Coordinates of C-alpha atoms in Angstrom, one line a residue:
M1 CA -10.4 -28.3 19.9
A2 CA -7.3 -26.5 19.9
G3 CA -9.1 -23.5 21.5
Y4 CA -9.9 -25.3 24.7
P5 CA -6.3 -25.4 26.4
F6 CA -6.2 -21.6 25.6
A7 CA -9.5 -20.9 27.0
F8 CA -8.6 -22.8 30.1
L9 CA -5.2 -20.7 30.6
M10 CA -7.2 -17.5 30.2
L11 CA -9.7 -18.5 32.9
I12 CA -6.9 -19.2 35.2
I13 CA -5.3 -15.6 34.4
H14 CA -8.6 -14.1 34.7
F15 CA -9.4 -15.8 38.2
S16 CA -6.0 -14.9 39.4
L17 CA -6.3 -11.4 38.3
S18 CA -9.5 -11.5 40.4
S19 CA -7.8 -12.7 43.4
Q20 CA -5.1 -9.9 43.4
T21 CA -5.6 -7.4 45.9
S22 CA -3.7 -4.4 44.2
S23 CA -5.8 -5.3 40.8
T24 CA -3.3 -3.1 38.9
V25 CA -3.4 -5.0 35.4
N26 CA -5.9 -4.1 33.0
P27 CA -6.9 -7.4 31.8
C28 CA -7.5 -6.3 28.4
C29 CA -3.6 -6.0 28.2
Y30 CA -3.2 -9.8 28.0
F31 CA -5.3 -9.8 24.7
P32 CA -7.5 -12.5 25.8
C33 CA -10.0 -12.3 22.9
Q34 CA -9.4 -14.4 19.9
H35 CA -10.5 -14.5 16.6
K36 CA -11.7 -10.8 16.3
G37 CA -13.4 -10.8 19.5
V38 CA -13.7 -7.5 21.3
C39 CA -12.2 -6.9 24.9
V40 CA -14.8 -5.0 27.1
R41 CA -13.4 -4.1 30.5
Y42 CA -15.8 -3.7 33.3
E43 CA -14.2 -3.6 37.0
A44 CA -10.6 -3.1 37.1
D45 CA -10.0 -6.9 36.9
R46 CA -13.1 -7.9 34.9
Y47 CA -13.6 -8.3 31.2
E48 CA -15.8 -9.7 28.7
C49 CA -15.1 -11.0 25.1
D50 CA -17.7 -9.8 22.6
C51 CA -17.9 -12.8 20.0
T52 CA -20.6 -11.5 17.8
R53 CA -20.4 -12.8 14.5
T54 CA -16.8 -14.3 14.9
G55 CA -17.9 -17.7 14.4
Y56 CA -16.6 -18.8 18.1
Y57 CA -17.9 -18.4 21.6
G58 CA -16.7 -19.0 25.1
T59 CA -15.1 -16.9 27.5
N60 CA -12.3 -15.7 25.1
C61 CA -13.8 -16.7 21.7
T62 CA -11.8 -19.7 21.3
I63 CA -14.5 -22.4 21.0
P64 CA -15.7 -22.8 17.2
E65 CA -19.1 -22.9 16.2
L66 CA -20.0 -25.9 14.0
W67 CA -19.3 -24.1 10.7
S68 CA -16.2 -22.5 11.7
R69 CA -14.9 -26.0 12.9
V70 CA -15.8 -27.4 9.2
R71 CA -14.1 -24.2 7.9
D72 CA -11.1 -24.5 10.0
L73 CA -10.7 -28.0 9.1
I74 CA -10.9 -28.1 5.3
R75 CA -9.3 -24.7 4.8
P76 CA -5.9 -24.5 3.3
S77 CA -3.3 -22.3 5.0
P78 CA -2.5 -18.9 3.2
G79 CA 1.2 -20.5 2.3
F80 CA -0.6 -23.1 0.5
Y81 CA -2.5 -20.8 -1.4
H82 CA 0.5 -19.0 -2.3
Y83 CA 2.2 -22.1 -3.2
I84 CA -0.4 -23.2 -5.8
L85 CA -0.6 -19.5 -7.2
T86 CA 3.0 -19.0 -7.7
R87 CA 3.7 -22.5 -9.5
Y88 CA 2.1 -24.7 -12.5
K89 CA 2.2 -22.0 -15.0
W90 CA 0.9 -24.2 -17.8
F91 CA -2.2 -25.0 -15.5
W92 CA -2.7 -21.1 -14.9
D93 CA -2.5 -20.5 -18.6
I94 CA -5.3 -22.5 -19.2
I95 CA -7.4 -21.1 -16.3
N96 CA -6.7 -17.4 -17.2
N97 CA -8.5 -18.1 -20.7
T98 CA -11.8 -19.7 -19.1
F99 CA -14.7 -18.3 -17.1
I100 CA -12.9 -19.7 -13.9
R101 CA -10.6 -16.9 -13.7
D102 CA -13.5 -14.5 -13.1
I103 CA -14.6 -16.9 -10.4
I104 CA -11.3 -16.9 -8.5
V105 CA -10.6 -13.2 -9.0
R106 CA -14.0 -12.5 -7.6
L107 CA -13.3 -14.7 -4.7
V108 CA -9.7 -13.2 -4.2
L109 CA -11.2 -9.6 -4.1
T110 CA -14.0 -10.6 -1.6
V111 CA -12.1 -12.6 0.7
R112 CA -9.4 -10.0 0.9
S113 CA -11.5 -6.9 0.9
N114 CA -13.7 -8.5 3.9
L115 CA -10.4 -8.8 6.3
I116 CA -10.6 -4.8 6.2
P117 CA -13.6 -3.3 8.7
S118 CA -15.9 -1.2 6.8
P119 CA -17.3 1.0 8.2
P120 CA -13.8 2.1 10.0
T121 CA -13.6 1.1 13.8
Y122 CA -10.9 2.4 15.7
N123 CA -8.4 5.6 15.6
S124 CA -5.4 6.9 17.7
A125 CA -7.3 8.7 20.0
Y126 CA -10.2 6.1 20.5
D127 CA -9.6 2.3 21.4
Y128 CA -13.5 1.5 21.2
I129 CA -16.1 2.2 18.6
S130 CA -17.4 5.7 18.5
W131 CA -19.0 8.2 16.3
E132 CA -16.0 10.3 16.2
S133 CA -13.7 7.3 15.0
Y134 CA -16.2 6.7 12.2
S135 CA -16.9 10.5 11.2
N136 CA -13.6 12.2 11.9
V137 CA -11.6 11.6 8.6
S138 CA -8.9 13.8 9.7
Y139 CA -7.6 10.6 11.4
F140 CA -5.8 7.4 10.0
T141 CA -8.3 4.7 11.1
R142 CA -7.1 1.4 12.7
V143 CA -7.8 -2.2 12.2
L144 CA -6.9 -3.1 15.9
P145 CA -7.1 -0.6 18.6
P146 CA -4.2 0.9 20.5
I147 CA -2.5 -1.0 23.2
P148 CA -3.9 0.1 26.5
D149 CA -1.9 2.7 28.1
D150 CA -2.1 1.2 31.5
C151 CA -0.3 -1.9 30.6
P152 CA 2.6 -3.2 32.6
T153 CA 4.8 -3.6 29.2
P154 CA 4.9 -1.4 26.1
M155 CA 3.5 -4.5 24.3
G156 CA 0.8 -5.5 26.9
T157 CA 2.0 -8.1 29.4
K158 CA 4.9 -9.7 27.3
G159 CA 8.5 -9.0 26.9
K160 CA 10.7 -6.3 28.8
K161 CA 9.7 -3.2 30.5
E162 CA 11.4 -1.1 28.0
L163 CA 11.4 -1.7 24.2
P164 CA 14.7 -2.1 22.5
D165 CA 16.5 1.3 21.5
A166 CA 15.0 2.1 17.9
S167 CA 18.3 3.3 16.7
L168 CA 19.9 0.0 17.7
L169 CA 17.1 -2.0 15.9
V170 CA 17.8 -0.1 12.9
E171 CA 21.5 -0.3 12.9
T172 CA 21.5 -3.8 13.7
F173 CA 18.9 -5.4 11.7
L174 CA 17.8 -3.0 8.9
I175 CA 20.6 -0.9 7.4
R176 CA 22.5 -2.2 4.4
Q177 CA 26.0 -3.6 4.5
K178 CA 25.6 -5.0 1.0
F179 CA 23.1 -4.3 -1.8
I180 CA 20.6 -7.3 -2.0
P181 CA 18.7 -7.3 -5.2
D182 CA 15.2 -8.4 -5.4
P183 CA 14.6 -12.1 -6.4
Q184 CA 11.5 -11.2 -8.3
S185 CA 13.5 -9.0 -10.7
T186 CA 11.6 -5.9 -9.4
N187 CA 13.0 -2.6 -10.9
L188 CA 13.0 1.1 -9.9
M189 CA 10.2 1.8 -12.3
F190 CA 8.2 -0.1 -9.7
A191 CA 9.9 1.5 -6.7
F192 CA 9.3 5.0 -8.2
F193 CA 5.6 4.1 -9.0
A194 CA 5.0 2.8 -5.4
Q195 CA 6.3 5.9 -3.9
H196 CA 4.4 8.2 -6.4
F197 CA 1.1 6.3 -6.2
T198 CA 1.0 6.1 -2.3
H199 CA 1.7 9.8 -1.8
Q200 CA -1.9 10.5 -2.8
F201 CA -3.1 9.0 0.6
F202 CA -0.2 8.5 2.9
K203 CA 0.1 12.2 4.0
T204 CA 0.7 12.0 7.9
F205 CA -0.2 15.3 9.4
G206 CA 2.3 15.7 12.2
R207 CA 1.7 19.2 13.2
M208 CA -2.0 18.0 14.1
G209 CA -0.8 15.3 16.5
R210 CA -0.5 11.5 16.2
G211 CA -2.4 9.4 13.7
F212 CA -3.8 12.3 11.7
I213 CA -3.6 12.4 7.9
K214 CA -3.3 15.6 5.8
G215 CA -6.4 16.4 3.5
F216 CA -9.4 14.3 3.3
G217 CA -8.5 11.8 0.7
H218 CA -8.4 8.3 1.8
G219 CA -8.0 6.6 -1.3
V220 CA -7.2 6.9 -5.0
D221 CA -8.1 10.5 -5.8
L222 CA -5.0 11.5 -7.8
S223 CA -4.6 14.2 -5.2
H224 CA -0.7 14.0 -6.0
V225 CA -1.6 15.1 -9.6
Y226 CA -4.3 17.8 -8.8
G227 CA -3.7 18.9 -5.3
D228 CA -5.4 18.1 -2.0
T229 CA -6.9 21.4 -1.7
L230 CA -9.4 23.4 -4.3
D231 CA -6.9 26.3 -3.9
R232 CA -4.0 23.9 -5.2
Q233 CA -5.9 22.6 -7.8
H234 CA -6.6 25.7 -9.4
A235 CA -3.2 27.1 -9.2
L236 CA -2.4 24.1 -11.5
R237 CA -5.1 24.4 -13.8
L238 CA -4.9 26.0 -17.2
F239 CA -8.7 26.8 -17.0
K240 CA -8.7 26.0 -20.9
D241 CA -10.1 22.9 -22.6
G242 CA -9.9 21.0 -19.1
K243 CA -6.1 21.1 -19.0
L244 CA -3.2 21.5 -16.5
K245 CA -0.7 24.1 -16.8
Y246 CA 2.5 23.1 -18.5
Q247 CA 5.8 24.2 -20.0
T248 CA 7.2 23.2 -23.2
I249 CA 11.2 22.5 -23.4
N250 CA 12.6 21.3 -26.7
G251 CA 9.3 20.2 -28.0
D252 CA 8.2 18.3 -24.8
V253 CA 5.6 18.9 -22.3
Y254 CA 6.9 19.2 -18.5
P255 CA 5.1 20.6 -15.2
P256 CA 5.1 24.2 -14.9
T257 CA 7.4 26.3 -12.7
V258 CA 6.4 27.5 -9.1
S259 CA 6.5 30.9 -10.8
E260 CA 3.8 29.8 -13.2
A261 CA 1.8 27.9 -11.0
P262 CA 2.2 29.4 -7.5
V263 CA 1.8 26.3 -5.0
H264 CA 4.0 25.3 -2.2
M265 CA 6.7 23.0 -3.1
I266 CA 9.4 21.5 -1.0
Y267 CA 12.9 22.2 -2.3
P268 CA 16.3 23.3 -0.7
E269 CA 16.5 27.2 -0.6
N270 CA 19.4 27.3 -3.1
I271 CA 17.1 26.0 -5.8
P272 CA 15.6 29.1 -7.5
K273 CA 11.6 29.2 -8.3
E274 CA 12.4 28.9 -12.1
K275 CA 13.8 25.6 -11.5
Q276 CA 11.2 24.5 -9.1
L277 CA 8.6 22.4 -10.8
A278 CA 5.0 22.8 -9.5
V279 CA 2.9 19.5 -9.2
G280 CA -0.1 18.1 -7.0
Q281 CA 2.5 16.6 -4.2
E282 CA 4.5 19.2 -2.5
V283 CA 7.4 16.8 -1.9
F284 CA 7.8 15.3 -5.5
G285 CA 10.7 17.5 -6.3
L286 CA 12.8 15.1 -4.1
L287 CA 13.4 12.6 -6.7
P288 CA 13.8 12.8 -10.3
G289 CA 11.8 9.4 -10.6
L290 CA 8.9 11.0 -8.8
M291 CA 9.0 13.9 -11.1
M292 CA 9.0 11.7 -14.1
Y293 CA 5.8 10.0 -13.2
A294 CA 4.3 13.6 -12.4
T295 CA 5.4 14.6 -16.0
I296 CA 3.8 11.3 -17.5
W297 CA 0.4 11.9 -15.7
L298 CA 0.5 15.8 -16.7
R299 CA 0.8 14.8 -20.5
E300 CA -1.7 11.9 -19.9
H301 CA -4.4 14.3 -18.4
N302 CA -3.9 16.9 -21.3
R303 CA -3.9 14.2 -23.8
V304 CA -7.3 12.7 -22.5
C305 CA -8.7 16.2 -22.8
D306 CA -7.9 16.5 -26.3
V307 CA -9.6 13.2 -27.1
L308 CA -12.5 14.3 -24.9
K309 CA -13.0 17.6 -26.5
K310 CA -13.1 16.1 -30.1
E311 CA -15.7 13.9 -28.8
H312 CA -17.6 16.8 -26.9
P313 CA -17.0 20.1 -28.5
T314 CA -19.9 21.6 -26.6
W315 CA -18.2 20.7 -23.0
D316 CA -16.9 23.6 -21.2
D317 CA -13.5 23.7 -19.4
E318 CA -14.9 22.6 -16.0
Q319 CA -16.6 19.2 -17.4
L320 CA -13.6 18.3 -19.6
F321 CA -11.3 18.6 -16.5
Q322 CA -13.6 16.8 -14.1
T323 CA -14.3 13.6 -16.4
T324 CA -10.7 13.6 -17.4
R325 CA -10.0 13.3 -13.7
L326 CA -12.3 10.3 -13.4
I327 CA -10.7 8.7 -16.4
L328 CA -7.2 8.8 -15.1
I329 CA -8.5 7.7 -11.7
G330 CA -9.7 4.5 -13.5
E331 CA -6.4 4.2 -15.5
T332 CA -4.6 4.3 -12.3
I333 CA -6.7 1.6 -10.5
K334 CA -6.5 -0.7 -13.8
I335 CA -2.5 -0.4 -13.9
V336 CA -2.2 -0.9 -10.1
I337 CA -4.2 -4.2 -10.1
E338 CA -3.2 -5.6 -13.5
D339 CA 0.5 -4.5 -13.6
Y340 CA 1.6 -3.5 -10.1
V341 CA -0.3 -5.8 -7.9
Q342 CA 0.0 -8.5 -10.6
H343 CA 4.0 -8.3 -10.4
L344 CA 4.0 -8.0 -6.7
S345 CA 1.9 -11.0 -6.1
G346 CA 4.1 -13.2 -8.2
Y347 CA 0.9 -15.0 -9.2
Y348 CA 0.4 -16.9 -12.4
L349 CA -3.3 -16.3 -12.0
K350 CA -3.8 -13.0 -14.2
L351 CA -5.6 -10.5 -11.9
K352 CA -8.3 -8.7 -13.6
F353 CA -9.7 -5.0 -13.0
D354 CA -13.5 -5.4 -13.5
P355 CA -15.8 -3.8 -11.0
E356 CA -18.8 -5.9 -12.2
L357 CA -17.4 -8.9 -10.5
L358 CA -18.4 -7.3 -7.4
F359 CA -21.8 -6.2 -8.4
G360 CA -23.6 -9.3 -7.3
V361 CA -22.0 -9.4 -3.8
Q362 CA -22.4 -6.9 -0.6
F363 CA -19.5 -4.5 -0.9
Q364 CA -19.1 -0.8 0.5
Y365 CA -17.8 1.9 -1.9
R366 CA -15.9 3.9 0.8
N367 CA -12.4 3.6 2.1
R368 CA -10.3 4.9 5.0
I369 CA -6.6 4.7 5.3
A370 CA -5.3 2.8 8.1
V371 CA -2.4 3.5 10.4
E372 CA -1.1 -0.1 9.9
F373 CA -1.2 0.4 6.0
N374 CA 0.8 3.4 6.0
Q375 CA 3.2 1.6 8.5
L376 CA 3.4 -1.3 6.4
Y377 CA 4.0 0.3 3.0
H378 CA 7.4 2.0 4.0
W379 CA 9.5 -0.1 1.5
H380 CA 12.6 1.9 1.2
P381 CA 14.7 -1.2 0.9
L382 CA 13.8 -0.9 -2.8
M383 CA 16.1 1.8 -3.2
P384 CA 19.7 1.0 -4.8
D385 CA 22.9 2.4 -3.7
T386 CA 23.4 4.4 -6.9
F387 CA 21.2 5.4 -9.8
N388 CA 22.2 4.4 -13.4
I389 CA 21.0 6.5 -16.3
Q390 CA 22.5 5.8 -19.6
K391 CA 26.2 5.6 -18.9
E392 CA 26.4 7.9 -16.0
E393 CA 26.0 6.7 -11.9
Y394 CA 24.5 9.0 -9.7
G395 CA 24.9 8.8 -5.9
Y396 CA 22.3 10.0 -3.5
S397 CA 24.0 13.5 -3.1
S398 CA 24.1 14.3 -6.9
F399 CA 20.3 12.6 -7.5
V400 CA 18.1 14.0 -4.7
Y401 CA 16.6 17.4 -5.8
N402 CA 18.4 17.3 -9.1
T403 CA 15.8 19.4 -11.0
T404 CA 17.9 19.2 -14.3
L405 CA 18.2 15.1 -14.7
L406 CA 14.4 15.1 -16.0
F407 CA 15.2 17.9 -18.7
D408 CA 18.9 16.7 -19.5
Y409 CA 17.7 13.0 -20.3
G410 CA 13.8 13.4 -20.9
V411 CA 11.1 10.9 -20.0
E412 CA 11.9 8.1 -22.3
A413 CA 15.5 7.9 -21.2
L414 CA 14.5 7.9 -17.5
V415 CA 11.8 5.3 -18.1
E416 CA 14.0 3.1 -19.8
A417 CA 16.9 3.3 -17.2
F418 CA 14.6 2.9 -14.3
S419 CA 12.9 -0.2 -16.1
K420 CA 16.4 -1.7 -16.5
Q421 CA 17.7 -1.0 -12.9
I422 CA 16.9 -3.7 -10.5
A423 CA 15.7 -2.6 -7.2
G424 CA 16.4 -4.0 -3.6
K425 CA 14.7 -6.9 -1.5
I426 CA 12.2 -5.4 1.0
G427 CA 11.9 -8.3 3.4
G428 CA 14.6 -10.3 5.3
G429 CA 16.4 -7.3 6.8
K430 CA 19.5 -5.5 6.3
N431 CA 18.7 -3.8 2.8
I432 CA 18.0 -0.1 3.8
H433 CA 20.5 2.3 2.6
P434 CA 22.2 4.3 5.3
R435 CA 20.6 7.5 3.7
L436 CA 17.3 6.2 4.4
S437 CA 17.8 4.8 7.8
N438 CA 16.0 8.0 9.5
V439 CA 12.8 6.9 7.6
A440 CA 12.8 3.7 9.3
L441 CA 13.7 4.8 12.5
G442 CA 10.8 7.6 12.3
V443 CA 8.5 4.5 11.5
I444 CA 9.4 2.6 14.5
E445 CA 9.3 5.8 17.0
E446 CA 5.9 6.7 15.6
S447 CA 4.3 3.3 15.9
R448 CA 5.5 3.4 19.6
K449 CA 3.8 6.8 20.1
L450 CA 0.5 5.4 18.6
R451 CA 0.9 2.1 20.8
V452 CA 0.5 -0.2 17.6
Q453 CA 0.0 -3.9 18.8
S454 CA 2.4 -6.5 18.4
F455 CA 3.5 -8.3 14.9
N456 CA 1.8 -11.6 16.2
E457 CA -1.5 -9.9 17.0
Y458 CA -1.7 -8.6 13.7
R459 CA -1.0 -12.1 12.2
K460 CA -3.9 -13.5 14.1
R461 CA -6.1 -10.7 13.0
F462 CA -5.4 -11.4 9.4
G463 CA -5.9 -15.1 9.8
L464 CA -2.3 -16.2 10.1
K465 CA -0.9 -18.5 13.0
A466 CA 1.2 -16.6 15.4
Y467 CA 4.7 -17.4 15.5
K468 CA 5.9 -19.5 18.6
S469 CA 9.5 -18.4 18.6
F470 CA 11.9 -15.7 17.1
Q471 CA 13.6 -18.9 15.3
E472 CA 10.3 -19.9 13.6
F473 CA 9.9 -16.3 12.6
T474 CA 13.4 -15.6 10.8
G475 CA 14.2 -19.3 9.9
E476 CA 17.6 -19.2 11.5
E477 CA 19.5 -18.8 14.8
T478 CA 21.7 -16.0 15.0
I479 CA 19.5 -13.1 14.1
S480 CA 16.7 -14.8 16.2
A481 CA 18.7 -14.9 19.1
H482 CA 19.6 -11.4 19.0
L483 CA 16.1 -10.3 18.6
E484 CA 14.8 -12.6 21.7
S485 CA 17.7 -11.0 24.0
L486 CA 16.3 -7.5 23.1
Y487 CA 12.5 -8.2 23.2
G488 CA 12.3 -11.1 25.6
D489 CA 9.2 -12.6 23.9
I490 CA 8.2 -13.3 20.3
D491 CA 4.8 -11.7 21.4
A492 CA 6.3 -8.4 22.0
L493 CA 7.9 -8.1 18.6
E494 CA 6.7 -5.0 17.1
F495 CA 4.8 -4.6 14.0
Y496 CA 7.1 -2.8 11.5
P497 CA 10.2 -4.7 12.4
G498 CA 8.5 -7.9 12.1
L499 CA 7.3 -7.2 8.7
L500 CA 10.9 -6.3 7.4
L501 CA 12.7 -9.1 9.4
E502 CA 10.3 -11.9 8.7
K503 CA 11.7 -14.9 6.6
T504 CA 10.6 -14.3 3.0
L505 CA 8.7 -16.5 0.8
P506 CA 10.6 -18.4 -1.9
K507 CA 11.7 -16.2 -4.6
S508 CA 9.7 -13.3 -3.1
M509 CA 10.6 -9.7 -2.3
F510 CA 9.2 -10.3 1.3
G511 CA 7.5 -12.4 3.9
E512 CA 4.1 -14.0 4.2
S513 CA 2.8 -11.2 6.5
M514 CA 3.5 -8.4 4.1
V515 CA 1.3 -10.1 1.5
E516 CA -1.4 -11.4 3.8
I517 CA -1.8 -8.0 5.4
G518 CA -1.0 -5.6 2.8
A519 CA -3.1 -7.1 0.1
P520 CA -6.4 -6.8 1.9
F521 CA -5.6 -3.2 2.4
S522 CA -4.7 -2.6 -1.3
L523 CA -7.6 -4.4 -2.9
K524 CA -10.2 -2.8 -0.4
G525 CA -8.8 0.8 -1.1
L526 CA -8.8 0.0 -5.1
M527 CA -12.2 -1.5 -5.5
G528 CA -13.7 0.5 -3.0
N529 CA -13.1 3.6 -5.0
P530 CA -16.5 5.2 -6.0
I531 CA -15.8 4.8 -9.7
C532 CA -16.0 0.9 -9.1
S533 CA -19.6 1.4 -8.0
P534 CA -22.8 0.3 -10.0
E535 CA -23.8 4.1 -10.0
Y536 CA -20.6 5.0 -11.7
W537 CA -19.1 2.3 -13.7
K538 CA -21.0 2.9 -16.9
P539 CA -19.7 4.8 -20.2
S540 CA -21.6 8.2 -19.4
T541 CA -19.2 8.7 -16.2
F542 CA -16.3 8.7 -18.6
G543 CA -17.6 10.8 -21.3
G544 CA -19.0 7.8 -23.5
E545 CA -17.4 4.6 -24.9
T546 CA -14.2 6.2 -25.9
G547 CA -13.4 7.5 -22.4
F548 CA -14.5 4.2 -20.9
N549 CA -12.3 2.3 -23.3
I550 CA -9.3 4.4 -22.2
V551 CA -9.9 3.1 -18.8
K552 CA -10.6 -0.7 -19.6
T553 CA -7.4 -0.9 -21.8
A554 CA -4.9 1.0 -19.6
S555 CA -1.5 -0.3 -18.8
I556 CA 1.7 1.0 -17.8
Q557 CA 3.2 0.5 -21.2
K558 CA 0.3 2.5 -22.8
L559 CA 0.5 5.2 -20.1
V560 CA 4.3 6.0 -21.1
C561 CA 4.3 5.1 -24.7
L562 CA 1.2 7.4 -25.5
N563 CA 2.9 10.3 -24.0
V564 CA 6.6 10.1 -25.4
K565 CA 7.9 10.4 -29.0
R566 CA 10.0 7.0 -28.6
C567 CA 8.4 3.9 -27.0
P568 CA 11.1 2.7 -24.5
Y569 CA 11.5 -0.8 -22.6
V570 CA 8.8 -0.2 -19.9
A571 CA 7.7 -2.6 -17.3
F572 CA 8.0 -3.2 -13.4
H573 CA 10.7 -5.8 -14.0
V574 CA 13.9 -5.9 -15.4
P575 CA 14.3 -7.3 -18.7
D576 CA 14.7 -11.3 -19.0
A577 CA 18.3 -12.4 -19.3
E578 CA 17.2 -14.2 -22.6
T579 CA 15.3 -11.0 -23.9
K580 CA 17.2 -9.8 -26.8
D581 CA 14.9 -6.9 -27.9
V582 CA 13.8 -5.0 -24.8
T583 CA 11.8 -2.1 -26.9
S584 CA 8.3 -1.9 -26.2
P585 CA 6.1 -2.8 -29.1
E586 CA 4.7 0.0 -31.0
L587 CA 1.0 0.7 -30.3
T588 CA -1.8 0.4 -32.8
T589 CA -3.8 3.2 -34.0
S590 CA -6.9 1.9 -31.8
D591 CA -4.7 1.6 -28.8
E592 CA -4.0 5.4 -29.0
L593 CA -7.5 6.3 -28.3

C-alpha cells in the first residue's frame, strides 16, 4: 500500500515532464523504477519501467503482487536478523550442533548470493544489457548502471549542481584525528589478510580507461600467489616436483629475489634487486604484512606438493603444480568463510564451507568482480598509527617497503605481533591515517568518473530502506548538518562516503549497509568458484582423500602453524583480556596432513 503515493507522485512527474516544452530532462535521471525495475527511455520525455520478475507492477514497479505483499508483511528487517544472529550465544551453541545449522547456512548463502545478478548485467561503458557487457571480462561489472550522463545534477536530479570537493570530504569526514580501535577486537592479522586476499581480484587497470580490471581473474584464483599471466607464473615456478621457487635464509623458506625469479615488482629505485622479493602480486613489497602472507602461502604450496608427491610418485611436475593450486584455492575459500567472514559478521551462528549445501538449488558457478564491490572494500581505516613488533614501534616511513623486517623477525614473530595489535574501526568516519588519505580521495574521484549511483539507490537495490535524512543516516546532528550543507539532499549522498560515514551497528566495525551490500558480493564470489561445483567438488580433483581433507580441514591457524617452526598465537582478533595463554595449541599428527 505504501507504494501507491510514490506511484502517484511519479505519474505527476511523468506528466509534468511531458508538458515541458524544452523536454531536456532524461526521465530515467529520476530513478523512477523501484524494486529492481529497469528504466527504458523512449522519446525524450517518455520512459517505461520493466517490472518483469520483480514481484511488483505498475508504472514504476511499486504495486506489490500478492506474494510480494505477503512477503513484505512478514519478512523481518535486516537489522532484526543481525540482532538475533549476534545475540543469545547459548541458543546458537545449541543450533550449531544440529542439522538446523546446515539449513540456516544454506538459506544465508542462497539469499545473499541471489542479490548479485548472474550473468552480469552492466559495465561502465554500457548502462543497458548488451553482449559486450557480458562477454568483455576486461571490465568490472556493475550491479546498477551508471547515472545517465545527461542528468541535471551529478547524482541524477537530487542534490546540488556540483558535488562537494573530494579533498574537503576526505579532510573533514574521513581523516583520523585520533585512532579509533575496532569494537570487534579485529587485529592487523585480519587487516593484512583482507588486503592480501583481495589483491587477487581487485586490480584496477587505469591505463586501459575507466572501469577496467587487469588480467582475467574475477574471483579466487590465487593470482596473487601464482601471477596473473602464464609468463609470470613460469618465472615463479621451480619446475621440479610442482614447486615454486624459493630461497632459504637461516633454515627458513622465503620468496626468491627478483634476480632469481625475473618478474616485475614495484619497489623504490633505491632497493637493489637482490633485496626485492618476487611473488605473484607486483605490489606486495609495499608492506611486510603482505609479504608475510606471501611467504606463508609459498611455504604452504611447496608443503602440499610434498604431500601429493608422496601420494602420487608417478605424477609429473605439471600435475603436482596444478592440483596443489586447486587445493590452495579450496583452503583459501574455507579460511575466508569460516575464519575471516565468521569474525567479520560477529554472528554466533557458526558459518560453514560446504559446497554440497548448494547442490540442490539453482546456482551459477561463475563470478564477475563489480565496481561497487571494489569501491566498498577500501578498508584503510583498519591501519593503525604505528606498527608494533615485539618491543619495537615502526611508523609508516620505517615500515613501508622495509624488505628486512620479514627476515629480521621471521614469520612467527610477525604473525604474533599482528595478531596481538588491534586494528582501526572502519565505519563512522574520521579514522583514516593521513598517510592513506590519497587512497580515499582516489576512490571518490573514481566513483565520480564512473558515475556510480547514490548511496540510497544501493540501499534500495539490496533490500534496505532508503534514509530519509542525514540525521537518520549518521544518528547525530553535527556531521549530518555539515553533510546536508554540502550535498543538499540525502538522495545525493555518494556511495563510498555513505558506506564509511553511516552510523555503525552496536559493537560492530561498520554500519548496516557495508554488511548487507558487501556480504552478497563476498559469498557469491566464494561459492561461485568452479571448485565448489558438483563437477569439481570431489576427492579426485584434489588428488584423492588426502588432498580433499587438506581443503576441508583448513583454518588460519593451521595455515600458519604447519609452515613455521614454533606455533604462535594466530587469529583474526586480539587475545581476550582474560586469556592467559595466547599460544596456539599444538597440532596433532593427523592435522599435519
